[in-house]
Short mmCIF file of C-alpha atoms in Angstrom, two decimals:
data_model
loop_
_atom_site.label_atom_id
_atom_site.label_comp_id
_atom_site.label_asym_id
_atom_site.label_seq_id
_atom_site.Cartn_x
_atom_site.Cartn_y
_atom_site.Cartn_z
CA UNK A 27 -63.29 -86.69 -69.90
CA UNK A 28 -61.82 -82.83 -69.76
CA UNK A 29 -59.88 -81.63 -67.40
CA UNK A 30 -60.07 -78.10 -65.49
CA UNK A 31 -58.72 -75.47 -67.66
CA UNK A 32 -56.71 -74.01 -63.66
CA UNK A 33 -54.84 -77.22 -63.19
CA UNK A 34 -53.33 -76.92 -67.34
CA UNK A 35 -49.80 -76.61 -66.13
CA UNK A 36 -46.28 -77.84 -68.09
CA UNK A 37 -45.44 -81.27 -66.57
CA UNK A 38 -42.79 -82.53 -69.25
CA UNK A 39 -39.94 -82.50 -67.62
CA UNK A 40 -37.08 -79.76 -67.67
CA UNK A 41 -33.14 -80.52 -68.91
CA UNK A 42 -32.30 -80.28 -66.11
CA UNK A 43 -34.75 -83.34 -64.22
CA UNK A 44 -33.63 -85.52 -67.49
CA UNK A 45 -30.03 -84.89 -66.54
CA UNK A 46 -30.68 -85.61 -62.64
CA UNK A 47 -32.61 -88.36 -63.10
CA UNK A 48 -30.57 -91.11 -64.82
CA UNK A 49 -27.46 -89.67 -62.27
CA UNK A 50 -30.10 -90.51 -58.97
CA UNK A 51 -30.71 -94.29 -61.10
CA UNK A 52 -26.93 -94.97 -61.49
CA UNK A 53 -26.35 -93.91 -57.68
CA UNK A 54 -23.38 -91.35 -58.67
CA UNK A 55 -22.80 -88.65 -55.55
CA UNK A 56 -24.87 -85.03 -56.12
CA UNK A 57 -23.62 -82.30 -54.30
CA UNK A 58 -26.83 -80.47 -53.77
CA UNK A 59 -26.42 -77.12 -53.10
CA UNK A 60 -30.08 -76.88 -53.87
CA UNK A 61 -32.22 -78.35 -51.12
CA UNK A 62 -34.19 -75.95 -48.97
CA UNK A 63 -35.66 -78.46 -46.87
CA UNK A 64 -34.02 -78.21 -43.30
CA UNK A 65 -34.39 -81.96 -42.23
CA UNK A 66 -32.13 -82.78 -44.25
CA UNK A 67 -29.15 -81.16 -43.59
CA UNK A 68 -27.91 -82.71 -40.68
CA UNK A 69 -28.76 -79.53 -37.98
CA UNK A 70 -28.39 -81.16 -34.09
CA UNK A 71 -31.72 -79.62 -33.58
CA UNK A 72 -33.78 -82.24 -34.70
CA UNK A 73 -33.73 -84.49 -32.13
CA UNK A 74 -35.98 -86.69 -30.18
CA UNK A 75 -36.33 -83.49 -27.63
CA UNK A 76 -38.21 -82.10 -30.88
CA UNK A 77 -40.87 -85.17 -31.04
CA UNK A 78 -42.00 -84.61 -26.60
CA UNK A 79 -44.41 -82.44 -26.50
CA UNK A 80 -46.45 -84.39 -29.45
CA UNK A 81 -47.14 -86.60 -26.59
CA UNK A 82 -49.09 -84.41 -24.65
CA UNK A 83 -52.61 -85.67 -23.38
CA UNK A 84 -54.93 -82.85 -24.39
CA UNK A 85 -53.78 -84.06 -28.05
CA UNK A 86 -56.54 -86.73 -27.78
CA UNK A 87 -59.61 -84.16 -27.53
CA UNK A 88 -61.20 -82.70 -30.38
CA UNK A 89 -61.71 -79.14 -29.34
CA UNK A 90 -61.49 -77.18 -33.10
CA UNK A 91 -61.45 -73.14 -33.14
CA UNK A 92 -62.08 -71.53 -36.75
CA UNK A 93 -58.68 -69.23 -35.15
CA UNK A 94 -56.73 -72.33 -34.02
CA UNK A 95 -56.06 -72.73 -29.99
CA UNK A 96 -55.92 -70.33 -28.18
CA UNK A 97 -52.45 -71.74 -26.38
CA UNK A 98 -51.23 -71.39 -30.22
CA UNK A 99 -52.17 -68.21 -31.01
CA UNK A 100 -50.73 -67.46 -27.31
CA UNK A 101 -47.29 -68.71 -28.69
CA UNK A 102 -48.06 -66.70 -32.06
CA UNK A 103 -48.62 -63.61 -30.22
CA UNK A 104 -45.91 -64.00 -28.05
CA UNK A 105 -42.83 -64.34 -30.87
CA UNK A 106 -44.14 -60.91 -32.09
CA UNK A 107 -44.27 -59.86 -28.68
CA UNK A 108 -40.57 -60.45 -28.74
CA UNK A 109 -40.09 -58.43 -31.41
CA UNK A 110 -42.05 -55.52 -30.13
CA UNK A 111 -45.79 -56.00 -31.90
CA UNK A 112 -48.68 -56.24 -29.72
CA UNK A 113 -51.39 -58.29 -31.36
CA UNK A 114 -54.80 -60.02 -30.66
CA UNK A 115 -55.78 -63.34 -30.66
CA UNK A 116 -58.32 -62.94 -32.54
CA UNK A 117 -55.97 -61.17 -35.18
CA UNK A 118 -54.35 -65.00 -35.39
CA UNK A 119 -55.09 -67.73 -37.43
CA UNK A 120 -53.57 -71.10 -37.37
CA UNK A 121 -53.33 -73.25 -40.98
CA UNK A 122 -51.59 -76.29 -41.79
CA UNK A 123 -49.50 -74.78 -44.13
CA UNK A 124 -48.29 -71.11 -45.87
CA UNK A 125 -49.66 -72.38 -49.30
CA UNK A 126 -52.82 -72.95 -46.88
CA UNK A 127 -52.35 -69.74 -46.04
CA UNK A 128 -52.36 -67.76 -49.23
CA UNK A 129 -55.53 -69.70 -50.55
CA UNK A 130 -57.71 -68.48 -47.28
CA UNK A 131 -56.56 -64.82 -47.87
CA UNK A 132 -56.76 -64.90 -52.14
CA UNK A 133 -60.56 -66.67 -51.28
CA UNK A 134 -61.24 -63.87 -49.06
CA UNK A 135 -60.47 -60.82 -50.85
CA UNK A 136 -60.91 -61.64 -54.89
CA UNK A 137 -63.56 -62.90 -57.01
CA UNK A 138 -62.65 -65.25 -59.89
CA UNK A 139 -60.44 -63.13 -62.62
CA UNK A 140 -59.63 -60.82 -60.26
CA UNK A 141 -56.26 -59.13 -60.05
CA UNK A 142 -52.95 -59.74 -57.27
CA UNK A 143 -50.01 -58.40 -57.71
CA UNK A 144 -46.64 -60.23 -56.77
CA UNK A 145 -42.95 -59.41 -57.50
CA UNK A 146 -40.71 -60.63 -60.05
CA UNK A 147 -37.93 -62.83 -59.76
CA UNK A 148 -39.56 -65.04 -56.89
CA UNK A 149 -40.62 -68.44 -55.71
CA UNK A 150 -42.85 -70.06 -57.89
CA UNK A 151 -45.13 -71.14 -55.79
CA UNK A 152 -47.92 -68.53 -56.57
CA UNK A 153 -48.02 -70.06 -60.72
CA UNK A 154 -50.04 -72.86 -59.04
CA UNK A 155 -51.44 -71.23 -56.29
CA UNK A 156 -53.10 -67.89 -59.09
CA UNK A 157 -54.77 -70.58 -61.33
CA UNK A 158 -56.20 -73.25 -58.09
CA UNK A 159 -57.42 -69.79 -56.81
CA UNK A 160 -59.00 -68.45 -59.92
CA UNK A 161 -57.03 -65.71 -59.32
CA UNK A 162 -54.90 -63.17 -62.23
CA UNK A 163 -51.03 -62.89 -61.15
CA UNK A 164 -49.57 -59.89 -62.57
CA UNK A 165 -45.62 -59.03 -61.82
CA UNK A 166 -44.10 -56.04 -61.07
CA UNK A 167 -40.48 -56.05 -60.88
CA UNK A 168 -37.40 -55.71 -58.23
CA UNK A 169 -34.08 -54.24 -59.77
CA UNK A 170 -31.09 -55.09 -58.28
CA UNK A 171 -28.58 -51.03 -57.23
CA UNK A 172 -26.00 -53.27 -54.93
CA UNK A 173 -28.60 -54.40 -53.26
CA UNK A 174 -32.67 -55.56 -54.19
CA UNK A 175 -35.45 -52.66 -54.33
CA UNK A 176 -39.57 -52.52 -55.25
CA UNK A 177 -39.82 -50.81 -58.45
CA UNK A 178 -43.40 -49.59 -58.06
CA UNK A 179 -44.01 -47.33 -61.39
CA UNK A 180 -45.76 -50.43 -62.92
CA UNK A 181 -48.28 -50.17 -59.48
CA UNK A 182 -48.12 -45.96 -60.15
CA UNK A 183 -47.70 -45.20 -63.32
CA UNK A 184 -51.41 -46.92 -64.49
CA UNK A 185 -54.65 -46.02 -63.12
CA UNK A 186 -56.71 -48.85 -64.76
CA UNK A 187 -54.52 -51.63 -63.16
CA UNK A 188 -56.78 -51.81 -59.93
CA UNK A 189 -55.35 -55.18 -57.86
CA UNK A 190 -57.21 -56.28 -54.98
CA UNK A 191 -54.11 -57.44 -53.05
CA UNK A 192 -50.51 -56.58 -53.41
CA UNK A 193 -48.14 -59.32 -52.13
CA UNK A 194 -44.88 -58.79 -50.93
CA UNK A 195 -42.12 -61.07 -49.37
CA UNK A 196 -40.35 -59.84 -46.75
CA UNK A 197 -37.29 -60.96 -47.15
CA UNK A 198 -37.99 -61.84 -50.94
CA UNK A 199 -37.37 -65.81 -52.02
CA UNK A 200 -34.38 -65.89 -53.22
CA UNK A 201 -33.79 -62.14 -53.45
CA UNK A 202 -33.58 -62.49 -49.82
CA UNK A 203 -34.22 -58.32 -49.79
CA UNK A 204 -35.83 -56.69 -46.56
CA UNK A 205 -38.82 -53.96 -46.95
CA UNK A 206 -37.31 -50.94 -46.17
CA UNK A 207 -39.17 -47.90 -43.86
CA UNK A 208 -39.43 -46.19 -47.55
CA UNK A 209 -40.72 -49.08 -49.48
CA UNK A 210 -43.86 -49.72 -46.46
CA UNK A 211 -44.24 -46.14 -46.74
CA UNK A 212 -44.81 -46.26 -50.89
CA UNK A 213 -46.66 -49.62 -50.14
CA UNK A 214 -49.20 -48.04 -48.08
CA UNK A 215 -49.89 -45.05 -49.95
CA UNK A 216 -50.43 -47.37 -53.42
CA UNK A 217 -52.32 -49.76 -51.35
CA UNK A 218 -54.71 -46.82 -50.53
CA UNK A 219 -54.99 -45.62 -53.97
CA UNK A 220 -55.79 -48.52 -55.66
CA UNK A 221 -58.07 -49.79 -52.58
CA UNK A 222 -55.91 -52.76 -52.53
CA UNK A 223 -54.84 -54.91 -49.31
CA UNK A 224 -51.63 -56.05 -48.41
CA UNK A 225 -50.35 -60.00 -47.91
CA UNK A 226 -46.86 -59.74 -46.31
CA UNK A 227 -44.81 -63.73 -46.62
CA UNK A 228 -42.63 -63.40 -43.39
CA UNK A 229 -41.03 -67.23 -43.45
CA UNK A 230 -37.52 -66.33 -43.76
CA UNK A 231 -37.86 -63.02 -41.43
CA UNK A 232 -35.74 -64.41 -38.73
CA UNK A 233 -33.03 -65.23 -40.95
CA UNK A 234 -30.36 -62.01 -41.82
CA UNK A 235 -27.39 -62.25 -43.65
CA UNK A 236 -26.49 -58.43 -45.16
CA UNK A 237 -29.06 -56.81 -43.31
CA UNK A 238 -29.15 -55.91 -39.58
CA UNK A 239 -31.50 -56.61 -37.70
CA UNK A 240 -32.49 -52.93 -36.12
CA UNK A 241 -33.28 -52.65 -39.58
CA UNK A 242 -36.03 -55.62 -40.28
CA UNK A 243 -39.49 -55.05 -39.85
CA UNK A 244 -42.71 -57.16 -39.80
CA UNK A 245 -45.58 -55.66 -41.58
CA UNK A 246 -47.62 -57.06 -38.95
CA UNK A 247 -47.95 -53.95 -37.22
CA UNK A 248 -49.28 -52.49 -39.96
CA UNK A 249 -52.24 -50.31 -39.52
CA UNK A 250 -52.48 -47.96 -42.70
CA UNK A 251 -54.22 -50.73 -45.11
CA UNK A 252 -55.99 -54.15 -44.47
CA UNK A 253 -52.53 -56.33 -44.37
CA UNK A 254 -52.31 -60.02 -44.00
CA UNK A 255 -49.15 -61.37 -42.39
CA UNK A 256 -48.28 -64.98 -43.13
CA UNK A 257 -45.46 -66.82 -42.10
CA UNK A 258 -45.45 -70.65 -40.20
CA UNK A 259 -43.02 -73.04 -38.75
CA UNK A 260 -41.76 -74.52 -41.70
CA UNK A 261 -38.90 -71.58 -42.30
CA UNK A 262 -39.03 -70.03 -38.36
CA UNK A 263 -38.18 -72.98 -36.80
CA UNK A 264 -37.07 -75.33 -39.41
CA UNK A 265 -39.57 -77.72 -39.11
CA UNK A 266 -41.43 -77.76 -42.18
CA UNK A 267 -42.67 -81.54 -41.83
CA UNK A 268 -44.72 -80.30 -38.44
CA UNK A 269 -47.46 -78.33 -41.09
CA UNK A 270 -48.13 -75.31 -39.16
CA UNK A 271 -48.82 -71.55 -40.09
CA UNK A 272 -50.69 -68.70 -39.40
CA UNK A 273 -52.19 -66.07 -40.26
CA UNK A 274 -52.35 -62.45 -38.78
CA UNK A 275 -54.53 -59.60 -40.11
CA UNK A 276 -54.18 -55.96 -38.57
CA UNK A 277 -55.33 -52.58 -40.14
CA UNK A 278 -57.86 -49.54 -39.68
CA UNK A 279 -60.45 -50.99 -37.08
CA UNK A 280 -63.38 -52.17 -38.59
CA UNK A 281 -62.10 -53.26 -41.81
CA UNK A 282 -59.98 -55.80 -40.25
CA UNK A 283 -62.65 -56.84 -38.03
CA UNK A 284 -64.63 -57.67 -41.00
CA UNK A 285 -61.81 -59.61 -42.82
CA UNK A 286 -61.91 -61.90 -39.45
CA UNK A 287 -65.57 -62.12 -39.56
CA UNK A 288 -64.93 -63.86 -43.12
CA UNK A 289 -62.38 -65.45 -42.29
CA UNK A 290 -63.63 -67.44 -39.53
CA UNK A 291 -66.50 -68.71 -42.28
CA UNK A 292 -63.69 -69.96 -44.56
CA UNK A 293 -61.13 -71.49 -41.75
CA UNK A 294 -63.96 -73.31 -39.99
CA UNK A 295 -64.46 -74.67 -43.17
CA UNK A 296 -61.49 -76.57 -43.30
CA UNK A 297 -60.36 -76.92 -39.56
CA UNK A 298 -57.19 -78.06 -41.12
CA UNK A 299 -54.30 -77.31 -38.22
CA UNK A 300 -53.59 -80.61 -36.72
CA UNK A 301 -54.37 -80.57 -32.38
CA UNK A 302 -50.99 -82.29 -31.00
CA UNK A 303 -49.00 -79.98 -33.40
CA UNK A 304 -51.18 -76.92 -32.26
CA UNK A 305 -50.74 -77.99 -28.65
CA UNK A 306 -46.59 -78.14 -29.15
CA UNK A 307 -46.24 -75.01 -30.96
CA UNK A 308 -45.75 -73.34 -27.27
CA UNK A 309 -43.03 -75.66 -26.69
CA UNK A 310 -41.21 -75.29 -29.72
CA UNK A 311 -40.72 -72.17 -29.37
CA UNK A 312 -38.34 -72.58 -26.35
CA UNK A 313 -36.57 -73.84 -28.70
CA UNK A 314 -36.71 -70.81 -30.82
CA UNK A 315 -33.46 -69.42 -30.44
CA UNK A 316 -31.19 -72.95 -30.14
CA UNK A 317 -32.86 -73.34 -34.11
CA UNK A 318 -32.11 -69.60 -34.93
CA UNK A 319 -28.70 -70.00 -33.86
CA UNK A 320 -27.89 -73.45 -35.45
CA UNK A 321 -29.66 -72.72 -38.92
CA UNK A 322 -28.07 -68.79 -39.28
CA UNK A 323 -24.39 -70.32 -38.52
CA UNK A 324 -24.93 -72.86 -41.22
CA UNK A 325 -26.04 -70.13 -43.75
CA UNK A 326 -24.21 -67.10 -42.92
CA UNK A 327 -21.04 -69.64 -43.15
CA UNK A 328 -21.75 -70.48 -46.32
CA UNK A 329 -22.87 -67.39 -48.00
CA UNK A 330 -19.45 -66.11 -47.21
CA UNK A 331 -17.58 -68.81 -48.97
CA UNK A 332 -19.41 -68.30 -51.84
CA UNK A 333 -18.91 -65.45 -52.42
CA UNK A 334 -14.79 -65.94 -51.65
CA UNK A 335 -15.13 -68.87 -54.09
CA UNK A 336 -16.36 -65.93 -56.95
CA UNK A 337 -13.84 -63.92 -56.26
CA UNK A 338 -11.62 -63.48 -59.43
CA UNK A 339 -14.04 -65.16 -61.51
CA UNK A 340 -13.92 -62.13 -63.73
CA UNK A 341 -17.95 -60.95 -64.69
CA UNK A 342 -19.12 -63.40 -61.87
CA UNK A 343 -20.60 -62.48 -58.61
CA UNK A 344 -22.66 -63.49 -56.08
CA UNK A 345 -25.71 -60.20 -55.61
CA UNK A 346 -26.15 -59.09 -52.08
CA UNK A 347 -28.40 -60.46 -50.04
CA UNK A 348 -30.41 -58.98 -47.14
CA UNK A 349 -31.77 -62.38 -45.47
CA UNK A 350 -32.83 -66.10 -46.50
CA UNK A 351 -31.78 -68.85 -47.41
CA UNK A 352 -30.87 -68.61 -50.63
CA UNK A 353 -28.08 -66.84 -52.78
CA UNK A 354 -27.80 -65.76 -56.32
CA UNK A 355 -25.23 -65.64 -58.85
CA UNK A 356 -25.12 -63.63 -61.68
CA UNK A 357 -22.98 -65.44 -64.37
CA UNK A 358 -21.94 -64.45 -67.92
CA UNK A 359 -23.99 -65.15 -70.57
CA UNK A 360 -21.79 -67.40 -72.34
CA UNK A 361 -24.63 -70.22 -71.40
CA UNK A 362 -28.17 -69.77 -70.06
CA UNK A 363 -28.88 -70.18 -66.88
CA UNK A 364 -30.23 -73.68 -67.71
CA UNK A 365 -27.58 -74.54 -69.70
CA UNK A 366 -25.07 -73.81 -66.69
CA UNK A 367 -26.51 -75.42 -64.44
CA UNK A 368 -27.04 -78.76 -67.11
CA UNK A 369 -23.60 -78.22 -67.53
CA UNK A 370 -22.27 -78.44 -63.73
CA UNK A 371 -24.71 -81.25 -63.16
CA UNK A 372 -23.32 -83.26 -65.76
CA UNK A 373 -19.71 -82.53 -65.48
CA UNK A 374 -19.09 -81.66 -61.97
CA UNK A 375 -22.31 -83.82 -59.94
CA UNK A 376 -22.99 -80.32 -58.49
CA UNK A 377 -27.05 -79.21 -58.74
CA UNK A 378 -28.20 -76.05 -58.59
CA UNK A 379 -31.43 -74.41 -59.90
CA UNK A 380 -31.22 -72.42 -63.21
CA UNK A 381 -32.57 -68.46 -62.48
CA UNK A 382 -35.81 -69.32 -65.33
CA UNK A 383 -36.78 -71.02 -62.09
CA UNK A 384 -37.79 -68.01 -60.35
CA UNK A 385 -38.25 -66.09 -62.78
CA UNK A 386 -35.57 -63.64 -63.65
CA UNK A 387 -35.70 -63.10 -66.79
CA UNK A 388 -32.74 -61.94 -69.48
CA UNK A 389 -30.45 -62.07 -66.12
CA UNK A 390 -28.29 -65.04 -66.44
CA UNK A 391 -28.22 -66.49 -62.13
CA UNK A 392 -27.87 -69.30 -60.86
CA UNK A 393 -29.74 -69.82 -57.72
CA UNK A 394 -28.32 -72.33 -54.79
CA UNK A 395 -29.80 -72.23 -51.09
CA UNK A 396 -27.33 -72.30 -48.25
CA UNK A 397 -28.71 -74.35 -45.84
CA UNK A 398 -26.37 -77.75 -47.45
CA UNK A 399 -24.04 -79.39 -44.73
CA UNK A 400 -20.83 -77.27 -44.71
CA UNK A 401 -18.74 -79.57 -45.91
CA UNK A 402 -20.82 -80.89 -48.59
CA UNK A 403 -21.03 -77.14 -49.89
CA UNK A 404 -17.81 -75.66 -49.66
CA UNK A 405 -16.73 -78.83 -52.25
CA UNK A 406 -19.88 -78.16 -54.51
CA UNK A 407 -18.66 -74.22 -54.55
CA UNK A 408 -14.89 -75.12 -55.40
CA UNK A 409 -16.59 -77.54 -58.09
CA UNK A 410 -18.51 -74.93 -59.25
CA UNK A 411 -15.92 -71.96 -59.58
CA UNK A 412 -13.35 -74.70 -61.15
CA UNK A 413 -16.17 -75.15 -63.83
CA UNK A 414 -16.75 -71.13 -64.48
CA UNK A 415 -12.91 -71.00 -64.35
CA UNK A 416 -12.73 -72.71 -66.92
CA UNK A 417 -15.31 -71.99 -69.11
CA UNK A 418 -14.73 -68.57 -68.85
#
């Protein structure tokens, strides 16, 4: 029996997992500051109030639409209207997850073997979605100079590089950089020259840290080139268990309409978004401010605490993070990032991500999530700073 080449991933446990498994079996308390699941981080918005909209009697009927139910699409439209962006109902498609949204768009745009460009460093999800959708994933770099920026050189300099899509994450994960106006303008020029579409993943859009709200833009309004904006309630409303995301299609008139026709067939083939969850989207968006305020306060406090804990530790520093739930800590190369992560787990019971998980390459960094309860995060940061102080 031979399995498909697209599933030929390495499945061996890495060094960090091998260190973690026996600690879990023994019941050793772990200070987990890698956790990115808000439902496990003690937020008060996760109450019975969230479940009430799921009891709507209309959820007993099944009236499928490839775009998703109109009232749910209207809720998405209202979300963008609050940002000053007007979109039409036919521009919105509802999916069960952002991973599914990615797959729909990739299937729409690319034939087997076609190239899609994505940022490096970046979230490892794409390393799995690319082969599952039979595309070739190529990377363009992000560089750090007091803040993270896109490096357009690889996109501009090679005339034979003709990607079907250029993927951006706004703000990027885990680096936290939002797209500035100059970058959006450059992206549009490159995409037009390459005849490529843009895919903008904006799941963390509403969680700024060091970027002012006035400098944050969504590509949902982009009409210069064919653009697919992906988001969902996993991050926007902190409800990953409810499984609802969306695609907003925009671009030049005629082109986005043709994309919509083709997406309708793809979406109609799956019809994966749950009716009760779609019906609940409007009521859940009524809790948007409450959810944003609670999560935002947590991540800002933990971010500031992390920065202060690294003060006075020589070459250690927290790289500037525009927004999102993650922070990147640059540390000396006395050990590799994996060795640092294993050391912190073994000696201090602090769980972090080594930088190579996010394809940081030669940089020695640790990545932490800012969602953990404040007492847990504070103790983890204290132990991490003490370990770094001892080792350096």
